[in-house]
Amino acid sequence: MHLFSPSLSPETSRQVVDSVSQALYYNSLKPSRPATIWWGGLVGLWLRLYCSVLQ
Protein backbone atom coordinates (compact mmCIF):
# COMPACT_ATOMS: atom_id res chain seq x y z
CA MET A 1 0.00 0.00 0.00
CA HIS A 2 1.45 3.33 -1.06
CA LEU A 3 0.57 6.27 1.16
CA PHE A 4 2.08 8.84 -1.18
CA SER A 5 2.36 8.81 -4.95
CA PRO A 6 5.27 10.57 -6.68
CA SER A 7 2.78 12.79 -8.49
CA LEU A 8 1.84 14.76 -5.38
CA SER A 9 0.92 18.34 -6.13
CA PRO A 10 2.42 21.08 -3.94
CA GLU A 11 -1.05 21.74 -2.53
CA THR A 12 -1.53 18.12 -1.52
CA SER A 13 1.92 17.85 0.04
CA ARG A 14 1.28 21.07 1.99
CA GLN A 15 -1.95 19.57 3.33
CA VAL A 16 -0.06 16.44 4.34
CA VAL A 17 2.58 18.50 6.15
CA ASP A 18 -0.13 20.54 7.88
CA SER A 19 -2.03 17.47 9.07
CA VAL A 20 1.13 15.73 10.25
CA SER A 21 2.35 18.80 12.12
CA GLN A 22 -1.09 19.25 13.70
CA ALA A 23 -1.05 15.64 14.81
CA LEU A 24 2.45 16.08 16.23
CA TYR A 25 1.31 19.22 18.07
CA TYR A 26 -1.75 17.57 19.63
CA ASN A 27 0.35 14.53 20.42
CA SER A 28 2.87 16.69 22.30
CA LEU A 29 0.05 18.03 24.48
CA LYS A 30 -0.55 14.50 25.74
CA PRO A 31 2.84 12.86 25.28
CA SER A 32 2.79 9.12 24.88
CA ARG A 33 6.13 7.65 23.91
CA PRO A 34 5.03 4.99 21.39
CA ALA A 35 2.87 7.47 19.48
CA THR A 36 5.71 10.00 19.39
CA ILE A 37 8.09 7.39 18.00
CA TRP A 38 5.47 6.34 15.42
CA TRP A 39 4.90 9.92 14.26
CA GLY A 40 8.64 10.59 14.18
CA GLY A 41 9.14 7.56 11.98
CA LEU A 42 6.27 8.55 9.71
CA VAL A 43 7.56 12.09 9.29
CA GLY A 44 11.09 10.83 8.62
CA LEU A 45 9.85 8.34 6.06
CA TRP A 46 7.72 10.97 4.31
CA LEU A 47 10.56 13.50 4.20
CA ARG A 48 12.93 10.89 2.75
CA LEU A 49 10.36 9.94 0.10
CA TYR A 50 9.59 13.60 -0.68
CA CYS A 51 13.28 14.46 -1.10
CA SER A 52 13.86 11.47 -3.39
CA VAL A 53 10.90 12.61 -5.53
CA LEU A 54 12.28 16.15 -5.76
CA GLN A 55 15.74 15.07 -6.90
Tab-separated table of C-alpha atoms in Angstrom:
chain	number	residue	atom	x	y	z
A	1	MET	CA	0.000	0.000	0.000
A	2	HIS	CA	1.450	3.333	-1.061
A	3	LEU	CA	0.575	6.271	1.163
A	4	PHE	CA	2.080	8.844	-1.181
A	5	SER	CA	2.361	8.811	-4.949
A	6	PRO	CA	5.273	10.573	-6.676
A	7	SER	CA	2.777	12.787	-8.491
A	8	LEU	CA	1.843	14.757	-5.377
A	9	SER	CA	0.917	18.342	-6.128
A	10	PRO	CA	2.421	21.085	-3.937
A	11	GLU	CA	-1.047	21.740	-2.532
A	12	THR	CA	-1.527	18.118	-1.515
A	13	SER	CA	1.919	17.854	0.035
A	14	ARG	CA	1.276	21.074	1.987
A	15	GLN	CA	-1.954	19.571	3.334
A	16	VAL	CA	-0.058	16.436	4.340
A	17	VAL	CA	2.580	18.498	6.147
A	18	ASP	CA	-0.130	20.536	7.879
A	19	SER	CA	-2.028	17.468	9.070
A	20	VAL	CA	1.125	15.727	10.254
A	21	SER	CA	2.353	18.803	12.120
A	22	GLN	CA	-1.090	19.252	13.696
A	23	ALA	CA	-1.045	15.638	14.813
A	24	LEU	CA	2.448	16.081	16.233
A	25	TYR	CA	1.309	19.217	18.067
A	26	TYR	CA	-1.751	17.574	19.628
A	27	ASN	CA	0.350	14.526	20.421
A	28	SER	CA	2.866	16.686	22.296
A	29	LEU	CA	0.053	18.034	24.476
A	30	LYS	CA	-0.555	14.499	25.738
A	31	PRO	CA	2.839	12.863	25.281
A	32	SER	CA	2.794	9.119	24.875
A	33	ARG	CA	6.126	7.647	23.912
A	34	PRO	CA	5.032	4.985	21.386
A	35	ALA	CA	2.873	7.466	19.477
A	36	THR	CA	5.706	10.001	19.386
A	37	ILE	CA	8.089	7.387	18.002
A	38	TRP	CA	5.471	6.341	15.424
A	39	TRP	CA	4.902	9.923	14.255
A	40	GLY	CA	8.643	10.595	14.177
A	41	GLY	CA	9.137	7.559	11.985
A	42	LEU	CA	6.266	8.546	9.714
A	43	VAL	CA	7.563	12.093	9.288
A	44	GLY	CA	11.094	10.834	8.621
A	45	LEU	CA	9.847	8.336	6.058
A	46	TRP	CA	7.725	10.965	4.307
A	47	LEU	CA	10.561	13.496	4.197
A	48	ARG	CA	12.930	10.890	2.748
A	49	LEU	CA	10.359	9.945	0.104
A	50	TYR	CA	9.593	13.597	-0.681
A	51	CYS	CA	13.279	14.458	-1.098
A	52	SER	CA	13.859	11.473	-3.387
A	53	VAL	CA	10.905	12.608	-5.535
A	54	LEU	CA	12.276	16.153	-5.761
A	55	GLN	CA	15.744	15.065	-6.898
